[in-house]
Amino acid sequence: MPSSVNKSAKTPRDKLLAVFDMLGEWFGEPEFNGCVYIKTAAEFMDHSHPYYEAARNYKAFMKKYIDSVLSECPSVNREALSSGLSLLVEGAITAAMLQTDPKPAEHARETARVIIDYYLQSK
């Protein structure tokens, strides 16, 4: 996902919002049936199990990507914003997988936009 986001957006704000656009595209694919990493972590709850560690590492990779985008905004509280955006990503994926929200990526994107704009304006 990071390479697609970087190709489609130039500013940090646009890159962060593009993450949710990419999620929306993924959710719209006919073969979408959730996140293999979330499912794997749920099935292999022993934190030392290699499958659990792989799932955790992938999720950490995605958070690090968000962190790297935020590093372009030096005055922003990166930890708070990165953690919040990561939670929105995971929530959108779970809602799409469980079909509890008809437009999870759009709703998460709008919430992310409000949060991002707040943080960027308050620097």
Short mmCIF file of C-alpha atoms in Angstrom, two decimals:
data_model
loop_
_atom_site.label_atom_id
_atom_site.label_comp_id
_atom_site.label_asym_id
_atom_site.label_seq_id
_atom_site.Cartn_x
_atom_site.Cartn_y
_atom_site.Cartn_z
CA MET A 1 0.00 0.00 0.00
CA PRO A 2 2.72 2.58 0.79
CA SER A 3 4.02 2.66 -2.78
CA SER A 4 0.50 3.19 -4.18
CA VAL A 5 -0.14 5.96 -1.68
CA ASN A 6 3.17 7.66 -2.46
CA LYS A 7 2.40 7.58 -6.18
CA SER A 8 -1.08 9.05 -5.78
CA ALA A 9 -0.33 11.83 -3.27
CA LYS A 10 2.45 14.32 -2.66
CA THR A 11 1.79 16.17 0.61
CA PRO A 12 1.81 14.41 3.98
CA ARG A 13 -1.88 15.25 4.47
CA ASP A 14 -2.82 13.83 1.08
CA LYS A 15 -0.71 10.72 1.66
CA LEU A 16 -2.45 10.04 4.95
CA LEU A 17 -5.88 10.45 3.38
CA ALA A 18 -4.86 8.31 0.41
CA VAL A 19 -4.34 5.41 2.81
CA PHE A 20 -8.11 5.40 3.33
CA ASP A 21 -8.76 5.73 -0.41
CA MET A 22 -6.63 2.62 -0.97
CA LEU A 23 -8.57 0.82 1.76
CA GLY A 24 -11.80 1.71 -0.04
CA GLU A 25 -10.46 0.23 -3.26
CA TRP A 26 -9.42 -2.93 -1.43
CA PHE A 27 -12.80 -3.27 0.27
CA GLY A 28 -14.52 -2.95 -3.12
CA GLU A 29 -12.65 -5.88 -4.63
CA PRO A 30 -14.92 -8.89 -5.18
CA GLU A 31 -12.48 -11.22 -3.41
CA PHE A 32 -12.17 -9.02 -0.30
CA ASN A 33 -12.91 -11.10 2.77
CA GLY A 34 -11.01 -9.26 5.47
CA CYS A 35 -7.46 -8.95 6.62
CA VAL A 36 -5.37 -12.09 6.74
CA TYR A 37 -3.20 -10.53 9.45
CA ILE A 38 -6.13 -9.76 11.76
CA LYS A 39 -7.52 -13.24 11.19
CA THR A 40 -4.13 -14.85 11.80
CA ALA A 41 -3.57 -12.94 15.03
CA ALA A 42 -7.01 -14.01 16.21
CA GLU A 43 -6.32 -17.67 15.46
CA PHE A 44 -2.81 -17.76 16.91
CA MET A 45 -3.11 -15.86 20.18
CA ASP A 46 0.20 -17.08 21.61
CA HIS A 47 2.31 -13.95 21.19
CA SER A 48 5.43 -16.02 20.62
CA HIS A 49 3.88 -18.01 17.77
CA PRO A 50 5.57 -17.18 14.44
CA TYR A 51 2.22 -16.51 12.73
CA TYR A 52 1.18 -14.09 15.44
CA GLU A 53 4.56 -12.37 15.24
CA ALA A 54 4.24 -12.05 11.45
CA ALA A 55 0.82 -10.46 11.82
CA ARG A 56 2.06 -8.08 14.50
CA ASN A 57 5.09 -7.18 12.40
CA TYR A 58 2.95 -6.33 9.39
CA LYS A 59 0.69 -4.12 11.46
CA ALA A 60 3.79 -2.46 12.94
CA PHE A 61 5.06 -1.90 9.38
CA MET A 62 1.87 -0.04 8.48
CA LYS A 63 2.09 2.13 11.60
CA LYS A 64 5.73 2.88 10.77
CA TYR A 65 4.62 4.01 7.32
CA ILE A 66 2.18 6.44 8.89
CA ASP A 67 4.95 7.57 11.25
CA SER A 68 7.26 8.16 8.29
CA VAL A 69 4.68 10.35 6.57
CA LEU A 70 4.18 12.31 9.77
CA SER A 71 7.93 12.83 10.09
CA GLU A 72 7.48 15.33 7.26
CA CYS A 73 5.43 17.42 9.73
CA PRO A 74 7.98 18.21 12.45
CA SER A 75 5.71 20.07 14.86
CA VAL A 76 2.97 17.46 14.96
CA ASN A 77 2.44 15.13 17.93
CA ARG A 78 3.36 12.14 15.78
CA GLU A 79 2.69 9.45 18.36
CA ALA A 80 -0.86 10.57 19.08
CA LEU A 81 -1.76 11.16 15.46
CA SER A 82 -0.09 7.98 14.21
CA SER A 83 -1.80 5.87 16.85
CA GLY A 84 -5.18 7.42 16.13
CA LEU A 85 -4.88 6.97 12.38
CA SER A 86 -3.71 3.39 12.83
CA LEU A 87 -6.79 2.68 14.92
CA LEU A 88 -9.00 4.18 12.21
CA VAL A 89 -7.34 1.93 9.61
CA GLU A 90 -7.83 -1.19 11.72
CA GLY A 91 -11.41 -0.24 12.59
CA ALA A 92 -12.27 0.32 8.93
CA ILE A 93 -10.78 -3.04 7.97
CA THR A 94 -12.71 -4.81 10.71
CA ALA A 95 -15.98 -3.04 9.89
CA ALA A 96 -15.56 -3.92 6.21
CA MET A 97 -14.77 -7.53 7.05
CA LEU A 98 -17.80 -7.83 9.33
CA GLN A 99 -19.97 -5.71 7.01
CA THR A 100 -21.11 -3.57 9.92
CA ASP A 101 -20.65 -0.31 8.01
CA PRO A 102 -21.64 0.16 4.36
CA LYS A 103 -18.78 2.62 3.71
CA PRO A 104 -16.08 2.05 6.32
CA ALA A 105 -13.21 3.54 4.34
CA GLU A 106 -15.17 6.72 3.56
CA HIS A 107 -16.26 7.15 7.15
CA ALA A 108 -12.76 6.50 8.48
CA ARG A 109 -11.30 8.89 5.87
CA GLU A 110 -13.61 11.71 6.93
CA THR A 111 -12.75 11.17 10.58
CA ALA A 112 -9.05 11.06 9.68
CA ARG A 113 -9.40 14.30 7.71
CA VAL A 114 -10.86 16.09 10.74
CA ILE A 115 -8.13 14.76 13.03
CA ILE A 116 -5.29 15.45 10.58
CA ASP A 117 -6.49 18.99 9.92
CA TYR A 118 -6.78 19.64 13.66
CA TYR A 119 -3.22 18.46 14.29
CA LEU A 120 -1.75 20.27 11.29
CA GLN A 121 -3.48 23.55 12.18
CA SER A 122 -2.48 23.42 15.83
CA LYS A 123 1.26 23.23 15.21
#
